[in-house]
Coordinates of C-alpha atoms in Angstrom, one line a residue:
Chain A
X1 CA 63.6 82.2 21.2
X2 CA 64.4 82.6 25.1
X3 CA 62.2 80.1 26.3
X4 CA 60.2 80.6 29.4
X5 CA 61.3 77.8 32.3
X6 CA 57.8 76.6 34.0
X7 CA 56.8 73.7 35.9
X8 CA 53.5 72.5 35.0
X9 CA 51.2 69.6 36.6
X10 CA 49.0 67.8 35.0
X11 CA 45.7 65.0 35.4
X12 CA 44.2 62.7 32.9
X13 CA 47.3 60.5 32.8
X14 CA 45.5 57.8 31.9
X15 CA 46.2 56.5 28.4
X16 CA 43.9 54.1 28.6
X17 CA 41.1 52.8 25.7
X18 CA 39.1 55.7 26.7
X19 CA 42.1 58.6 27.3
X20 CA 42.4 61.2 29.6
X21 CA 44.1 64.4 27.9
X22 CA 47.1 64.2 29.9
X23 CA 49.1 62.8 27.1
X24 CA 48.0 64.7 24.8
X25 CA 49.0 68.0 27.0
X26 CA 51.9 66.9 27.6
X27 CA 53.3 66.5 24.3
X28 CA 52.3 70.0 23.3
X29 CA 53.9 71.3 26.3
X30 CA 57.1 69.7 25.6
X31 CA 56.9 71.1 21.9
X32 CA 56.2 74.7 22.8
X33 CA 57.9 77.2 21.4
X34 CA 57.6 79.7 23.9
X35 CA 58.4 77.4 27.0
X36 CA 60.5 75.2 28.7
X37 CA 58.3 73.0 31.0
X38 CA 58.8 70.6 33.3
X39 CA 55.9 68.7 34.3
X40 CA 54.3 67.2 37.5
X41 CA 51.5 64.2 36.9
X42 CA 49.0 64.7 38.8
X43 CA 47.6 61.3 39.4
X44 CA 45.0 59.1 40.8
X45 CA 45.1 55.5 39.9
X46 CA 48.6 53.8 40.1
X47 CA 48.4 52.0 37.1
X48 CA 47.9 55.8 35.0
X49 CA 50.2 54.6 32.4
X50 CA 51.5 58.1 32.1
X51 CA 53.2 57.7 35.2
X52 CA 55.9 55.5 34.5
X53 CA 56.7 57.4 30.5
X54 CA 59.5 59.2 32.7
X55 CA 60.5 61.4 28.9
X56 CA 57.3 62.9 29.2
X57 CA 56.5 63.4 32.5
X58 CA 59.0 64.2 35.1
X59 CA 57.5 63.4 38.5
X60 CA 54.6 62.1 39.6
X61 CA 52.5 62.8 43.1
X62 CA 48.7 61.2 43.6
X63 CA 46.3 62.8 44.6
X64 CA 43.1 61.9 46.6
X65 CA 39.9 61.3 44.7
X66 CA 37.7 64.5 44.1
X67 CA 34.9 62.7 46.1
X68 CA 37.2 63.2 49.2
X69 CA 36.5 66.9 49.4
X70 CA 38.7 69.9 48.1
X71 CA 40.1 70.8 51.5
X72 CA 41.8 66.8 50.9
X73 CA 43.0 68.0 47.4
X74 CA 44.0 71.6 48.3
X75 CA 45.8 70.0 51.4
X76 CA 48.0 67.8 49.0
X77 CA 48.4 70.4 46.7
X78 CA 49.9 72.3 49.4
X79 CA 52.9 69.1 50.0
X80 CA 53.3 69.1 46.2
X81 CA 53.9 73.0 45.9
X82 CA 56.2 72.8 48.6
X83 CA 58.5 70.4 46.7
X84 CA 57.6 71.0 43.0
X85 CA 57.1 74.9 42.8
X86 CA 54.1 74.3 40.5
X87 CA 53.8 77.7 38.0
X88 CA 50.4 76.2 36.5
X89 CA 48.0 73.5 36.9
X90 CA 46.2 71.9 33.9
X91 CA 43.2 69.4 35.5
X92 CA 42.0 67.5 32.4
X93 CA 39.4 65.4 33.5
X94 CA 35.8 66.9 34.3
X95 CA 35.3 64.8 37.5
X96 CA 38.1 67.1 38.8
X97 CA 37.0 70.2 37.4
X98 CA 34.5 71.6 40.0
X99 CA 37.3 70.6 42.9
X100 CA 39.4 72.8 41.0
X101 CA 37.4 75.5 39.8
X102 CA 36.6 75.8 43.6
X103 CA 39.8 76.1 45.5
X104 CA 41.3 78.2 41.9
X105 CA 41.2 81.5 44.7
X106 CA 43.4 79.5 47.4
X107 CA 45.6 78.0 44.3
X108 CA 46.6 81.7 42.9
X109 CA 47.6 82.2 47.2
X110 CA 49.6 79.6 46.3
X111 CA 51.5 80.7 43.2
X112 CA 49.6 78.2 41.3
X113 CA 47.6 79.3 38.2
X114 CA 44.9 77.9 36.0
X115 CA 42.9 78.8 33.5
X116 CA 39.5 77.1 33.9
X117 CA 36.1 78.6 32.8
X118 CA 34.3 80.0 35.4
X119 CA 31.6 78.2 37.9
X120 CA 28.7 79.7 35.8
X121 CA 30.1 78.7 32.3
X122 CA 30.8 75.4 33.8
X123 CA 27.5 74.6 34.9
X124 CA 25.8 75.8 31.8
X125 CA 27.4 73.5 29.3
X126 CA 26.8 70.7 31.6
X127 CA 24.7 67.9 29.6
X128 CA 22.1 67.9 32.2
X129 CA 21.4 71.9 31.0
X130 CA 22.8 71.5 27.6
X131 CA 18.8 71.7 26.0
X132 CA 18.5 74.9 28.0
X133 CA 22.1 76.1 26.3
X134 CA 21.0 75.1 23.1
X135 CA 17.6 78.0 23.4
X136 CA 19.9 80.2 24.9
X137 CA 22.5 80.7 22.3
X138 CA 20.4 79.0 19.7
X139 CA 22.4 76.1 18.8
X140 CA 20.3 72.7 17.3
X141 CA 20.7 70.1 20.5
X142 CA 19.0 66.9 20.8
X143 CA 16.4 66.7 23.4
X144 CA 17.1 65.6 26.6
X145 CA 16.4 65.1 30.1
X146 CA 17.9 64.4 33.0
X147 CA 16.4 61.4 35.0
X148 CA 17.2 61.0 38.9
X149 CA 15.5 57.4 39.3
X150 CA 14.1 54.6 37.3
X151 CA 10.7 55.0 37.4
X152 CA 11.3 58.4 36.2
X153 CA 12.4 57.0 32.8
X154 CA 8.7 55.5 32.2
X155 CA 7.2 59.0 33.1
X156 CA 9.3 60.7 30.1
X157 CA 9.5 57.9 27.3
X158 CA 6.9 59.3 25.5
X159 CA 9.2 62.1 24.6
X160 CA 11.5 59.8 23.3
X161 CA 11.7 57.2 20.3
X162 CA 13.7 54.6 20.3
X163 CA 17.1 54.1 20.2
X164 CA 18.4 56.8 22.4
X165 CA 21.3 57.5 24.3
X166 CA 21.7 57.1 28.0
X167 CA 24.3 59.0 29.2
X168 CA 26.6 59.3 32.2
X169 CA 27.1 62.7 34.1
X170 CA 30.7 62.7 33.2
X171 CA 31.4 59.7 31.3
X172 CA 29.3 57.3 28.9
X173 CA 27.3 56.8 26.8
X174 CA 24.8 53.8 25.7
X175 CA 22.5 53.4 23.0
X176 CA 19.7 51.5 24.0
X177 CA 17.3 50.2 21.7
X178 CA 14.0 49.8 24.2
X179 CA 12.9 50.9 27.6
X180 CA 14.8 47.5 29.4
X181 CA 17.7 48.4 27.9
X182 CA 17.3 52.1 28.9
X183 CA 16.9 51.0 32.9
X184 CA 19.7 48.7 32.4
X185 CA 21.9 51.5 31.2
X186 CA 20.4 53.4 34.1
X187 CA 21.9 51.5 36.7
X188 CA 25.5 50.8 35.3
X189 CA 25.9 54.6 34.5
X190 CA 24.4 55.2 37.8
X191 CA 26.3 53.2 40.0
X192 CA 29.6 54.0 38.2
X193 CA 29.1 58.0 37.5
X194 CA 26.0 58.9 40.0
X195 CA 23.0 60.9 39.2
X196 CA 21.5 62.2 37.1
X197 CA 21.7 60.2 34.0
X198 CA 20.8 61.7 30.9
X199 CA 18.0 60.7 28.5
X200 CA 19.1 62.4 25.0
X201 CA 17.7 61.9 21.8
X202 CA 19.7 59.6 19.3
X203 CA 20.9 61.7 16.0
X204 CA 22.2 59.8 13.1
X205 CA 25.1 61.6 11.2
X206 CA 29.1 61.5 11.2
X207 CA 30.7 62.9 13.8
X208 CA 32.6 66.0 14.2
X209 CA 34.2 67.7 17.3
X210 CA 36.2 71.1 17.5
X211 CA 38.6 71.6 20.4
X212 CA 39.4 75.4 21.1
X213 CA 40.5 77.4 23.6
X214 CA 39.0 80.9 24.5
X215 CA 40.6 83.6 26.4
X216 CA 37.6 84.4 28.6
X217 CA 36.6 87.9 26.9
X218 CA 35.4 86.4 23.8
X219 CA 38.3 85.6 21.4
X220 CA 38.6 82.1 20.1
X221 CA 42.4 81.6 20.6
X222 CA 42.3 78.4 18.9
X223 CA 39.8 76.5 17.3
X224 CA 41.0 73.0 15.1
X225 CA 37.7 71.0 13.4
X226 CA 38.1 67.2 13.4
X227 CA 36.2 64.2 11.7
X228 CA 36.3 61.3 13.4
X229 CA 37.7 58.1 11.3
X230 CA 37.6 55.9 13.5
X231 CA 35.5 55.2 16.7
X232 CA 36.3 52.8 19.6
X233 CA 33.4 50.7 21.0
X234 CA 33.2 53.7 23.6
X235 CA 32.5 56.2 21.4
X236 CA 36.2 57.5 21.6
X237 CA 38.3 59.2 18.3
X238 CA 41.0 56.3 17.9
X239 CA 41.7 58.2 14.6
X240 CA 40.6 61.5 13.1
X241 CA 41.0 64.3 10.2
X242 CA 41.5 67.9 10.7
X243 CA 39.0 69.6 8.0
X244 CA 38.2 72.8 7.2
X245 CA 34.0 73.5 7.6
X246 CA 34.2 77.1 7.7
X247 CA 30.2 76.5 9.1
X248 CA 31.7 74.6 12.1
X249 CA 34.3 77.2 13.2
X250 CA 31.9 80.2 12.6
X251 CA 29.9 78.1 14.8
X252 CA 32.9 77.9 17.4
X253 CA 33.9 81.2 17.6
X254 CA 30.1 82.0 18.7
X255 CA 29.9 80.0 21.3
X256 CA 33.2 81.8 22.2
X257 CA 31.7 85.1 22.0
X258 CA 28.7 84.8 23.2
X259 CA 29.6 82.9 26.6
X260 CA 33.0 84.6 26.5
X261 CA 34.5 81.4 27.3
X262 CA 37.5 81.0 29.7
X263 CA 39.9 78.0 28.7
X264 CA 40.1 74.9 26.6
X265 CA 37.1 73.4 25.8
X266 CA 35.5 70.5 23.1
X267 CA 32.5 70.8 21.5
X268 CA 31.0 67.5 20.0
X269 CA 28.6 68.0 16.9
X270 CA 27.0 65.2 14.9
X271 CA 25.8 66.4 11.3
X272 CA 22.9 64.9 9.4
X273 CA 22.4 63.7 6.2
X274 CA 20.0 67.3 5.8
X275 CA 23.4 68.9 6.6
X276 CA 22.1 70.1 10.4
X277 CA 24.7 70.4 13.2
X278 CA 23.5 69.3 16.2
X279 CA 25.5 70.1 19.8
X280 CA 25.8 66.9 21.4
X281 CA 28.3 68.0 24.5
X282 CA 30.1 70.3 25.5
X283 CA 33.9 69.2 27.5
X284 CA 35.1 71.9 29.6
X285 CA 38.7 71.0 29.3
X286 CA 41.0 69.9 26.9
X287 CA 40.1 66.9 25.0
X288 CA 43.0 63.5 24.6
X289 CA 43.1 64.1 20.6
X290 CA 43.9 67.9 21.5
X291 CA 47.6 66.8 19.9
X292 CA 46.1 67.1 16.4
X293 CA 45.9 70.5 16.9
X294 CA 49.5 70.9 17.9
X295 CA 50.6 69.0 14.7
X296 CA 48.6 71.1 12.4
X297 CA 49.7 74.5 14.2
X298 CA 47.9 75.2 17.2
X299 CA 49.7 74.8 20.0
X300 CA 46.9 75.1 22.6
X301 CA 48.4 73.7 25.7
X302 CA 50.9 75.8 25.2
X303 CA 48.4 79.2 24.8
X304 CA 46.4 77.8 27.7
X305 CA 49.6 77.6 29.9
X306 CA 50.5 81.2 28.9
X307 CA 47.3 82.5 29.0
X308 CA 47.0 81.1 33.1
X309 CA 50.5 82.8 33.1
X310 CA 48.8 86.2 32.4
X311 CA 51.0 85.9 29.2
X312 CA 50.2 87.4 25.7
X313 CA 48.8 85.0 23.0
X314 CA 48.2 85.5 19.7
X315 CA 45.1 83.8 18.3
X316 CA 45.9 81.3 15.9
X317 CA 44.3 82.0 12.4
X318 CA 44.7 78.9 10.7
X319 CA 46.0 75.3 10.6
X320 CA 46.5 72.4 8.1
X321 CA 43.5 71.0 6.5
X322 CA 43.5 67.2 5.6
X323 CA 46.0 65.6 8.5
X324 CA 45.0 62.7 10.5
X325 CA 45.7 61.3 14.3
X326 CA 46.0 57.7 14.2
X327 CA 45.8 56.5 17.9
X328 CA 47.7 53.2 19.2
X329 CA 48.3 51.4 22.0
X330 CA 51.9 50.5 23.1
X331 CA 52.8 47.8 26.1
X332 CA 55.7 49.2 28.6
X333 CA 58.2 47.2 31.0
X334 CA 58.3 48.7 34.4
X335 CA 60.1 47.4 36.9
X336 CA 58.0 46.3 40.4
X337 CA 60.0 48.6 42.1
X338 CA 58.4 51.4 40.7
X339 CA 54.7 50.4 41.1
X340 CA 55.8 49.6 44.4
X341 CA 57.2 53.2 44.9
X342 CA 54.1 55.1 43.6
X343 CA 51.8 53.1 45.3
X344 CA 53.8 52.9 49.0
X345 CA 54.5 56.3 48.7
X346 CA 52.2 58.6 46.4
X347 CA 54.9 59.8 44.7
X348 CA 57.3 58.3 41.6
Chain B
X1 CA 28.1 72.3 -13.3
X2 CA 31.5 72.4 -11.3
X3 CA 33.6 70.5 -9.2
X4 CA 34.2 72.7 -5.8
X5 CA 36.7 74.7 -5.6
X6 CA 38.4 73.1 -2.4
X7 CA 38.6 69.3 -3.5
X8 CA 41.9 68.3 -3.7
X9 CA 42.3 65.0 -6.7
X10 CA 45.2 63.6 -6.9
X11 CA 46.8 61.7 -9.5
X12 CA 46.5 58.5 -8.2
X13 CA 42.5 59.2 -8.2
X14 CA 42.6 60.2 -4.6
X15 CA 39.5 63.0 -3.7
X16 CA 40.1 64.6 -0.1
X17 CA 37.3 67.1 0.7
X18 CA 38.6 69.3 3.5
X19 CA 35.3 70.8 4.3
X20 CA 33.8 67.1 5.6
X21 CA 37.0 65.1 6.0
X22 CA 35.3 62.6 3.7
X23 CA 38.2 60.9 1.1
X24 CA 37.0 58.9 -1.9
X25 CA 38.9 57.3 -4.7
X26 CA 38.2 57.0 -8.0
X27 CA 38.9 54.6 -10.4
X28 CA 41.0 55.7 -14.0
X29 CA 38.0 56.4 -15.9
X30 CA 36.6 58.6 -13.4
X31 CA 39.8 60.4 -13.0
X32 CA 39.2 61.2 -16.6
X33 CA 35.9 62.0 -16.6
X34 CA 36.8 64.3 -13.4
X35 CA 39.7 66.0 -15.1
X36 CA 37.3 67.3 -17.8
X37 CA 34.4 68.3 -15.3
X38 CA 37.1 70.0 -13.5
X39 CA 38.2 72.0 -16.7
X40 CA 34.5 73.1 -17.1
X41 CA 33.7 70.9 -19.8
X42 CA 30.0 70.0 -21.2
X43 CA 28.7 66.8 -21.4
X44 CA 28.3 66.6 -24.7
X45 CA 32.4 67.6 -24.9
X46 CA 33.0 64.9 -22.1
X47 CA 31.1 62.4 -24.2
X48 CA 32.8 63.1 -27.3
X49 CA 35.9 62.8 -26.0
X50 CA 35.2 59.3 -23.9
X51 CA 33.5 57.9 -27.0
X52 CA 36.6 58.4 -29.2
X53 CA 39.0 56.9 -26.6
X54 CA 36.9 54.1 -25.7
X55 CA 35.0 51.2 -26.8
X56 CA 31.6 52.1 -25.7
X57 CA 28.0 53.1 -26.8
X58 CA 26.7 56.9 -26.1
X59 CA 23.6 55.3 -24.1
X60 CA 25.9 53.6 -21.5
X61 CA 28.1 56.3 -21.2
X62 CA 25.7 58.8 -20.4
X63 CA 24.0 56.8 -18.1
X64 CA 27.2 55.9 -16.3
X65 CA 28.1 59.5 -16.6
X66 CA 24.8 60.7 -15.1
X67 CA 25.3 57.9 -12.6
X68 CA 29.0 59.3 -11.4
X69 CA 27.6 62.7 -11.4
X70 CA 24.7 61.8 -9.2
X71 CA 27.4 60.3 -6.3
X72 CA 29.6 63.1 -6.9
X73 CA 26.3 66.0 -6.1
X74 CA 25.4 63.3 -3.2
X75 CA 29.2 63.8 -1.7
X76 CA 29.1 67.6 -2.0
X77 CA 31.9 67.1 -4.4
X78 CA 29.8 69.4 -6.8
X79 CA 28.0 72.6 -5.4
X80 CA 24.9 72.2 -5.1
X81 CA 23.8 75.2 -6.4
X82 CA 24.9 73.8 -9.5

């Protein structure tokens, strides 16, 4: 197959204990079929390990934090373009999302495309409305609330029972066993993430996540079920098993139709003992053990990149049942000279 | 009663269920007892069978068997419509 030349950048280079997607995006890119891509890191932190695996990622620029304002990110975006020629931009962490989502019109200008969901889609998902999703589109979702200060958590803990989770805005997530340990999660989500923290009832099942891509009129281009073997201390997938629960994909594909979802996406389910799915988040991106996917058959970076090309995809039908994702960590040797490039610079 | 119809078993006594991504393994016996649930044998044929191979009484077998078949219904190995 002629395969198409693109040059691609991506975030979430952080292969750290709890992943950014990068990686994971990365590697299906450079396995596409359809594509020969180059890719740009898009980076924050100079330690991101993902800047310095050179096979996998070709150059790297940083970029300011998304705090700093999108006219500071769409002003460096600007440099980049002029030396990289970007075709598409993939922004895999949600911190980065809204920046994004907001400056996508000024992007396409550009010549740089994406293919994000849209502002409304975004903030509907978002844990702090995610009870309000679950009504709408009648999906089971723990109940929760958001909480702006402490002395809010006293005025709701009668809706709770204890232990419940405490969640982060972005990132997060604590159980916490009585109402000290709820104000003490309060403050170290709070002062790390901001406000709102969320309040969510605790649900006690194994845990199952999809990660899909829709093509933003209602087609589930992708959709791969996982069971997670093995969980970190932060609640992350270190290892997992693609299955085949024909009730979770139904379940997929309509939450694709009905909010005609644009672009990759995760949805995190537990399921009881009763055999109940409950929604416990939705991700608006792509998650870091998206790579399963690619080894059992769906390529979705690759369909997300097309599909923000304006390309055709083909929605993928199926996928192979019963193979695992074993994470691992892996030490590098960089020479100073390189930290020292990135970080006098912004650019390796 | 039936074993469902997407369980892969092994020879080595290795159960994979691709609808939960639960694995289980089982040890020889089982495998045997598995085999014939599989083939949509009764009990009363399973039992027959075990009790000519092996050197045990029909009140422990059953209630081992029973036993097994109970973990199997709780795993969704076995439909439970059955």
């Amino acid at each position: 197959m002629n395969r198409k030349k693109v040059t691609v950048g991506i975030s979430g280079l952080n292969a750290i204990d709890s992943p950014g997607p990068g990686m994971a995006v990365a590697m299906g890119l450079h396995e596409a079929r359809s594509l020969d891509v180059r890719i740009i890191g898009l980076a924050y932190e100079s330690l991101e390990p993902m800047i310095y695996i050179h096979d996998l990622v070709d150059k790297t620029y940083q970029l300011p934090y998304p705090s700093s304002g999108s006219d500071m990110i769409l002003s460096r975006l600007e440099y980049i373009q002029e030396m990289e020629h970007l075709d598409v931009i993939v922004p895999n962490f949600d911190a980065e999302l809204y920046s994004f989502m907001k400056i996508e019109p000024r992007l396409k200008r550009m010549g740089i495309r994406m293919f994000l969901p849209t502002m409304e889609q975004y903030e509907e998902r978002h844990k702090v409305n995610l009870s309000k999703f679950g009504e709408k589109y009648d999906m089971l979702v723990p109940h929760g609330k958001a909480v702006f200060e402490p002395k809010e958590v006293f005025d709701v803990k009668s809706e709770f029972t204890f232990p419940l989770l405490v969640k982060g805005k972005w990132y997060d997530a604590y159980i916490a066993y009585n109402i000290e340990q709820v104000l003490t999660c309060f403050n170290k989500i709070s002062a790390k993430w901001g406000l709102p923290v969320i309040l969510q009832k605790f649900v006690y099942g194994s845990e199952y996540n999809v990660t899909g891509l829709g093509d933003g009129t209602g087609t589930t281009v992708a959709a791969v079920a996982m069971r997670k073997q093995y969980i970190t201390d932060k609640g992350k997938a270190w290892a997992g098993i693609s299955i085949d629960d024909t009730y979770l994909l139904e379940l997929t594909r309509k939450f694709v139709c009905a909010t005609k979802w644009r672009g990759g996406f995760e949805l995190e389910m537990i399921k009881t003992q009763e055999n109940k799915y409950y929604l416990l988040e939705i991700n608006p991106r792509i998650p870091a053990w998206t790579y399963l996917a690619v080894g059992v058959g769906q390529n979705i970076p690759e369909a997300l990149v097309r599909l923000a090309l304006g390309m055709k995809v083909q929605p993928y039908e199926t996928y192979d049942v019963g193979k695992l994702f074993i994470r691992y960590s892996k030490d590098m040797i960089v020479d100073r000279e390189e930290f020292e490039k990135l970080s006098m610079t912004g650019e390796l | 009663m039936k074993l469902k119809e997407n369980i892969a078993i092994s020879d080595s006594g290795y159960l994979f269920n691709p609808s939960t991504g639960e694995s289980f393994i089982v040890n020889p016996l089982g495998m045997e007892v598995l085999q014939f649930v599989k083939k949509g044998k009764s009990f009363e044929e399973i039992s027959r069978e075990i009790l000519t191979r092996y050197n045990v009484d029909p009140i422990t077998f059953e209630k081992d068997y029973q036993d097994f078949i109970h973990q199997l219904r709780q795993y969704l190995l076995i439909g439970s419509d059955e």
